Coordinates of C-alpha atoms in Angstrom, one line a residue:
M16 CA 30.4 147.3 213.7
S17 CA 33.9 148.9 213.2
A18 CA 34.1 152.4 211.5
K19 CA 35.2 150.9 208.2
R20 CA 33.4 152.5 205.3
I21 CA 30.7 150.2 203.2
F22 CA 29.4 150.9 199.8
I23 CA 25.5 150.4 200.3
K24 CA 22.0 152.1 199.3
G25 CA 20.5 154.6 200.8
N26 CA 17.9 152.2 201.8
E27 CA 20.4 150.1 203.2
A28 CA 21.9 152.9 205.3
I29 CA 18.6 153.3 207.0
A30 CA 18.6 149.8 207.7
Q31 CA 22.2 149.6 209.0
G32 CA 21.5 153.1 211.3
A33 CA 18.4 151.6 212.8
L34 CA 20.3 148.3 213.7
D35 CA 23.4 150.4 215.0
A36 CA 21.1 153.2 216.9
G37 CA 19.7 149.8 218.9
C38 CA 16.5 149.3 216.9
R39 CA 15.5 145.8 217.6
C40 CA 11.7 145.9 216.6
Y41 CA 10.6 146.3 212.9
F42 CA 7.5 145.9 211.1
G43 CA 6.5 146.7 207.8
Y44 CA 4.7 145.8 204.6
P45 CA 6.3 145.6 200.9
I46 CA 6.0 148.7 198.9
T47 CA 8.4 150.3 196.2
P48 CA 10.6 152.5 196.5
Q49 CA 11.6 151.0 200.1
N50 CA 11.7 147.3 199.7
D51 CA 15.3 147.4 200.4
I52 CA 14.8 148.2 204.0
P53 CA 12.4 145.0 205.1
E54 CA 14.7 143.0 202.6
M55 CA 17.8 143.6 204.5
L56 CA 16.2 143.8 207.8
S57 CA 14.3 140.2 207.6
A58 CA 17.7 138.7 207.7
A59 CA 19.7 141.3 210.1
M60 CA 17.2 141.9 212.7
P61 CA 16.9 138.5 213.8
A62 CA 20.7 138.1 213.6
A63 CA 20.8 141.0 216.0
G64 CA 18.7 139.3 218.6
G65 CA 15.6 141.5 217.4
E66 CA 12.2 140.9 215.9
F67 CA 11.2 141.4 212.4
V68 CA 7.5 141.1 211.6
Q69 CA 6.2 141.3 207.7
A70 CA 2.6 142.6 208.7
E71 CA -0.4 142.1 206.8
S72 CA -0.7 145.7 206.1
E73 CA 0.8 149.2 206.7
V74 CA -2.1 149.5 209.2
A75 CA -1.1 146.8 211.1
S76 CA 2.6 147.6 211.0
A77 CA 2.0 151.1 212.4
N78 CA 0.1 149.9 215.3
M79 CA 2.4 147.3 216.1
L80 CA 5.0 150.0 216.5
L81 CA 2.7 151.7 218.7
G82 CA 2.7 148.7 220.8
A83 CA 6.4 148.1 220.7
A84 CA 6.8 152.0 221.7
A85 CA 4.7 151.4 224.6
C86 CA 6.9 148.8 226.1
G87 CA 9.9 151.3 225.4
V88 CA 11.5 149.1 222.9
R89 CA 13.1 151.1 219.9
A90 CA 11.3 150.0 217.3
M91 CA 10.7 151.2 213.6
T92 CA 8.4 150.9 210.7
T93 CA 9.0 151.9 207.0
S94 CA 7.1 152.3 203.6
S95 CA 6.3 154.8 200.8
S96 CA 3.8 157.4 200.3
P97 CA 0.4 155.4 200.0
G98 CA 1.5 153.0 202.9
V99 CA 2.4 155.9 205.2
S100 CA -0.9 157.2 204.3
L101 CA -2.4 154.2 205.9
M102 CA -0.5 154.4 209.0
Q103 CA -1.5 158.1 209.9
E104 CA -4.3 157.1 212.3
A105 CA -1.3 155.2 214.4
I106 CA 0.9 158.1 214.2
S107 CA -1.6 160.5 215.2
Y108 CA -2.4 158.0 218.6
M109 CA 1.4 157.7 219.3
A110 CA 1.9 161.5 219.1
G111 CA -1.4 161.9 221.4
S112 CA 0.1 159.0 223.9
E113 CA 3.6 160.5 223.6
L114 CA 5.3 157.4 222.2
P115 CA 8.8 157.1 221.0
G116 CA 9.1 155.6 217.5
V117 CA 10.8 155.8 214.1
I118 CA 9.1 156.1 210.9
V119 CA 10.8 156.1 207.2
N120 CA 8.7 157.2 204.1
M121 CA 10.8 156.7 200.9
N122 CA 8.5 159.1 199.0
R123 CA 7.0 158.2 195.6
G124 CA 4.8 160.0 193.1
G125 CA 1.4 160.5 193.7
P126 CA -1.7 161.5 194.5
G127 CA -3.0 158.1 194.6
L128 CA -1.0 155.2 193.5
G129 CA 1.1 157.6 191.4
D130 CA 4.3 155.7 190.2
I131 CA 7.4 154.4 191.8
G132 CA 9.5 157.0 190.8
P133 CA 10.7 160.2 193.1
S134 CA 8.7 162.8 194.3
Q135 CA 8.5 165.5 197.4
G136 CA 4.6 165.3 197.2
D137 CA 4.8 164.2 201.0
Y138 CA 5.8 167.2 202.5
F139 CA 2.5 168.5 203.8
Q140 CA 1.5 165.4 205.4
S141 CA 4.8 164.8 206.8
V142 CA 5.3 168.2 208.6
K143 CA 1.8 169.2 209.2
G144 CA 1.1 166.3 211.2
G145 CA -0.6 164.3 208.6
G146 CA -3.3 162.4 210.7
H147 CA -6.1 163.9 212.9
G148 CA -5.7 166.4 215.5
D149 CA -2.9 169.1 216.5
Y150 CA 0.3 167.2 216.5
R151 CA 4.0 167.2 215.0
T152 CA 6.5 164.7 214.0
L153 CA 10.2 165.7 214.1
V154 CA 10.9 165.2 210.4
L155 CA 14.5 164.5 209.0
A156 CA 15.4 164.7 205.2
P157 CA 18.5 163.2 204.2
A158 CA 20.1 164.1 200.9
T159 CA 23.0 161.6 201.2
C160 CA 23.3 157.9 201.7
Q161 CA 25.7 158.9 205.0
E162 CA 22.7 161.2 206.0
C163 CA 20.3 158.4 205.6
Y164 CA 22.6 156.4 208.0
D165 CA 23.5 159.6 210.6
L166 CA 19.6 160.7 210.7
T167 CA 18.2 157.3 211.1
F168 CA 20.7 156.9 213.7
A169 CA 19.6 160.1 215.3
A170 CA 15.9 159.5 215.0
F171 CA 15.8 157.0 217.8
D172 CA 17.5 159.1 220.4
L173 CA 15.3 162.3 219.2
A174 CA 12.2 159.8 219.5
F175 CA 13.0 158.9 223.2
K176 CA 14.2 162.2 224.0
Y177 CA 11.0 164.1 223.2
R178 CA 8.8 160.7 223.6
N179 CA 7.4 161.5 220.3
P180 CA 7.3 159.8 216.7
V181 CA 10.2 160.7 214.6
L182 CA 9.8 160.8 210.6
V183 CA 12.7 160.1 208.2
L184 CA 11.5 161.3 204.9
G185 CA 13.5 160.4 201.7
D186 CA 12.5 159.4 198.3
A187 CA 13.2 157.1 195.5
I188 CA 16.6 159.0 194.4
V189 CA 18.3 159.0 198.0
G190 CA 16.9 155.6 198.8
Q191 CA 18.3 153.7 195.7
M192 CA 21.5 155.4 195.0
K193 CA 24.8 153.6 196.2
E194 CA 27.7 155.8 198.1
P195 CA 30.0 154.8 200.7
V196 CA 29.0 155.1 204.2
T197 CA 30.8 155.3 207.5
P198 CA 29.2 153.9 210.2
R199 CA 29.2 154.7 214.0
P200 CA 29.9 152.2 216.7
A201 CA 26.7 150.5 217.7
L202 CA 24.9 151.3 221.0
P203 CA 24.4 149.2 223.4
I204 CA 20.4 148.7 224.3
D205 CA 19.7 151.0 227.6
P206 CA 17.5 148.7 229.7
D207 CA 16.3 151.8 231.9
A208 CA 15.1 153.7 228.6
G209 CA 11.7 154.9 229.5
A210 CA 11.7 153.4 232.8
D211 CA 9.5 156.0 234.4
W212 CA 6.7 155.2 231.5
K213 CA 7.0 152.5 229.5
L214 CA 4.4 149.3 230.3
T215 CA 6.4 146.5 231.8
G216 CA 3.9 144.8 234.0
R217 CA 2.7 146.7 237.2
G218 CA 4.7 144.5 239.6
Q219 CA 5.2 146.5 242.9
R220 CA 4.9 150.1 241.3
A221 CA 2.2 152.0 241.1
P222 CA -0.1 151.7 237.8
R223 CA 0.3 153.0 234.4
I224 CA -1.7 154.5 231.7
L225 CA -0.4 155.1 228.1
K226 CA -3.7 157.1 226.4
S227 CA -4.7 159.6 223.8
L228 CA -8.2 159.8 224.8
F229 CA -8.7 162.6 227.3
L230 CA -12.7 163.0 228.1
E231 CA -12.5 164.9 231.6
D232 CA -13.5 168.5 231.6
G233 CA -10.6 170.5 230.4
A234 CA -8.0 167.3 230.2
L235 CA -7.5 167.5 226.5
A236 CA -7.2 171.2 226.4
G237 CA -4.4 170.5 229.0
Q238 CA -2.9 167.6 226.9
N239 CA -2.8 169.5 223.7
L240 CA -0.8 172.6 225.6
H241 CA 1.5 170.1 227.1
L242 CA 2.2 168.9 223.4
Q243 CA 2.7 172.4 221.7
R244 CA 5.1 172.9 224.6
K245 CA 7.0 170.1 223.5
Y246 CA 6.8 170.7 220.0
Q247 CA 8.1 174.3 220.5
S248 CA 11.0 172.9 222.7
M249 CA 12.3 170.9 219.1
Q250 CA 13.4 173.8 218.0
A251 CA 16.7 173.3 219.5
E252 CA 17.1 170.5 217.0
V253 CA 17.0 172.4 214.0
R254 CA 19.5 171.6 211.2
Y255 CA 20.3 172.8 207.8
E256 CA 23.1 173.3 205.5
A257 CA 24.1 176.9 203.8
F258 CA 26.3 176.3 200.9
E259 CA 27.7 180.1 199.8
T260 CA 25.4 181.8 200.9
E261 CA 27.7 184.6 202.6
D262 CA 27.5 186.8 199.3
A263 CA 25.0 185.4 197.3
E264 CA 22.1 187.6 195.9
L265 CA 20.0 184.8 195.5
I266 CA 19.6 181.6 197.7
V267 CA 17.9 178.5 196.4
V268 CA 15.9 176.6 199.1
A269 CA 15.5 173.0 198.3
F270 CA 15.6 170.0 200.6
G271 CA 16.3 166.3 200.4
S272 CA 17.6 165.0 197.1
I273 CA 16.5 168.1 195.3
G274 CA 18.7 170.3 197.5
R275 CA 21.5 168.2 196.6
I276 CA 20.7 168.3 192.9
A277 CA 20.3 171.9 193.1
K278 CA 23.7 172.3 194.7
S279 CA 25.3 171.1 191.9
T280 CA 23.7 173.7 189.7
V281 CA 24.7 176.5 191.9
R282 CA 28.4 175.2 192.0
T283 CA 28.3 175.5 188.1
L284 CA 26.7 178.8 188.3
R285 CA 29.5 180.1 190.7
A286 CA 32.1 179.0 188.2
E287 CA 30.8 181.5 186.1
G288 CA 30.7 184.1 188.8
I289 CA 27.0 184.4 189.4
K290 CA 26.3 184.9 193.2
V291 CA 24.0 182.2 194.0
G292 CA 23.9 180.0 197.2
L293 CA 22.0 177.0 198.4
F294 CA 19.9 176.7 202.0
R295 CA 19.1 173.2 202.8
P296 CA 16.7 172.3 205.6
I297 CA 17.9 169.3 207.0
T298 CA 14.7 169.5 210.0
L299 CA 11.7 169.8 208.2
F300 CA 10.0 170.1 211.2
P301 CA 11.3 172.3 213.0
F302 CA 11.7 174.3 210.3
P303 CA 14.9 176.5 210.3
E304 CA 12.8 179.8 209.9
A305 CA 15.1 181.8 212.0
A306 CA 17.8 181.2 210.0
L307 CA 16.0 181.8 206.5
R308 CA 14.9 185.1 208.2
T309 CA 18.2 186.0 209.2
L310 CA 19.3 185.7 205.8
A311 CA 16.4 187.6 204.5
G312 CA 17.4 190.4 206.9
Q313 CA 20.7 190.6 205.0
G314 CA 19.0 191.4 201.8
K315 CA 18.8 188.0 200.3
R316 CA 16.3 186.7 197.6
F317 CA 14.9 183.3 197.4
L318 CA 13.8 180.8 195.1
T319 CA 12.4 177.5 196.4
I320 CA 12.8 174.3 194.1
E321 CA 11.0 171.2 195.2
H322 CA 9.7 168.2 193.2
N323 CA 6.2 169.0 193.6
L324 CA 3.7 171.6 192.8
G325 CA 4.4 173.8 195.9
Q326 CA 4.5 172.7 199.3
M327 CA 7.5 173.7 201.6
V328 CA 7.7 177.0 199.5
E329 CA 4.8 177.9 202.1
D330 CA 7.0 177.6 204.9
V331 CA 9.9 179.5 203.4
R332 CA 7.4 182.4 202.6
L333 CA 6.1 182.4 206.2
A334 CA 9.8 182.9 207.3
V335 CA 10.6 185.7 205.5
R336 CA 7.4 187.5 205.7
G337 CA 7.5 191.1 206.1
I338 CA 10.8 191.2 204.5
T339 CA 10.7 189.6 201.3
D340 CA 9.2 186.9 199.5
S341 CA 10.4 183.5 197.9
G342 CA 9.8 182.4 193.9
F343 CA 9.0 179.1 193.3
F344 CA 10.1 176.5 190.6
G345 CA 8.2 173.0 190.9
F346 CA 9.6 170.1 188.9
L347 CA 6.7 167.7 188.1
P348 CA 6.8 164.4 189.8
G349 CA 7.1 161.4 187.4
N350 CA 10.3 163.2 186.0
M351 CA 13.8 162.5 187.1
P352 CA 15.3 165.9 187.5
T353 CA 18.9 166.6 186.6
P354 CA 21.1 169.9 187.7
E355 CA 20.6 171.1 184.2
D356 CA 16.8 171.4 185.1
F357 CA 17.2 173.9 187.5
D358 CA 19.6 176.1 185.6
A359 CA 17.0 178.3 183.6
P360 CA 14.8 179.1 186.7
I361 CA 17.8 180.0 188.7
R362 CA 19.3 182.3 186.2
A363 CA 15.8 183.6 185.5
A364 CA 15.5 184.4 189.3
V365 CA 18.8 185.9 189.4
K366 CA 17.8 188.4 187.1
G367 CA 14.6 189.0 188.9
A368 CA 12.3 187.3 186.4

């Protein structure tokens, strides 16, 4: 694809980003509000020479992803909240077996079936593991359609770099809005990716085993230590946006679509001379705690805004602990936020209320 700008939904940008990143296997099951992704890929993936499978369930699609990943294929599954909950066992298996794959969660309201509107209630599930055992997924949180494309594109490289599942966490707002997107040149598929571990049929080489079961004495402890070192090394991938933070007295911390909406509120308050800024984590794991701690050391105060009842705020408070704290404003899932909704809580926080 050329670098010509295209006008597409965030969901469609994710699909296009996956194709351009060399994804050639997609497995999924319909659920609102992410259905534009499988709808687009049902035609585009076969046309690109890949495989599209509408699985019988989210459990099946996640395990199909595991199988494709074990063969070194660039593969992806997508779903929304309750569907991703069903995928957690397979994601844990992938992390334990060190398999690269991309999972997209276009977050909807919950708990339970909730509704089909936007929410950020899956933060804990996304960044704390979600399934059983001590594991992490890299988590990327787009706020624009361009970031939906770019972060999905990057997710495949990160998955293979760390041999680990990577999660793209969006929501119904960023998935359903339309914006211009500038694609990158499509990547050729590297036939040697994962050559030292992927399962391709033994032939003349030594046998290989990809597993998450370690029963020998000390084996599981050793594997967990190895994984923890890998997760620590992911700090090299930290990404964030810092907007008007240099002279800000109060910094709003928000991610994804809420970070984008809060940025509009910050601009309005700045026009009135109120010294407020925005810090938007783009990688939710690894979390940009060092950057936040640096700002805290400069005497900044913080207000965390989320579309949930309080999840990322715990990581913000851990990042600045011993120096300061963060206030919290939670916009209830089930409602659609606007910049005006954040005006009063930010003004109150500026005044120290």
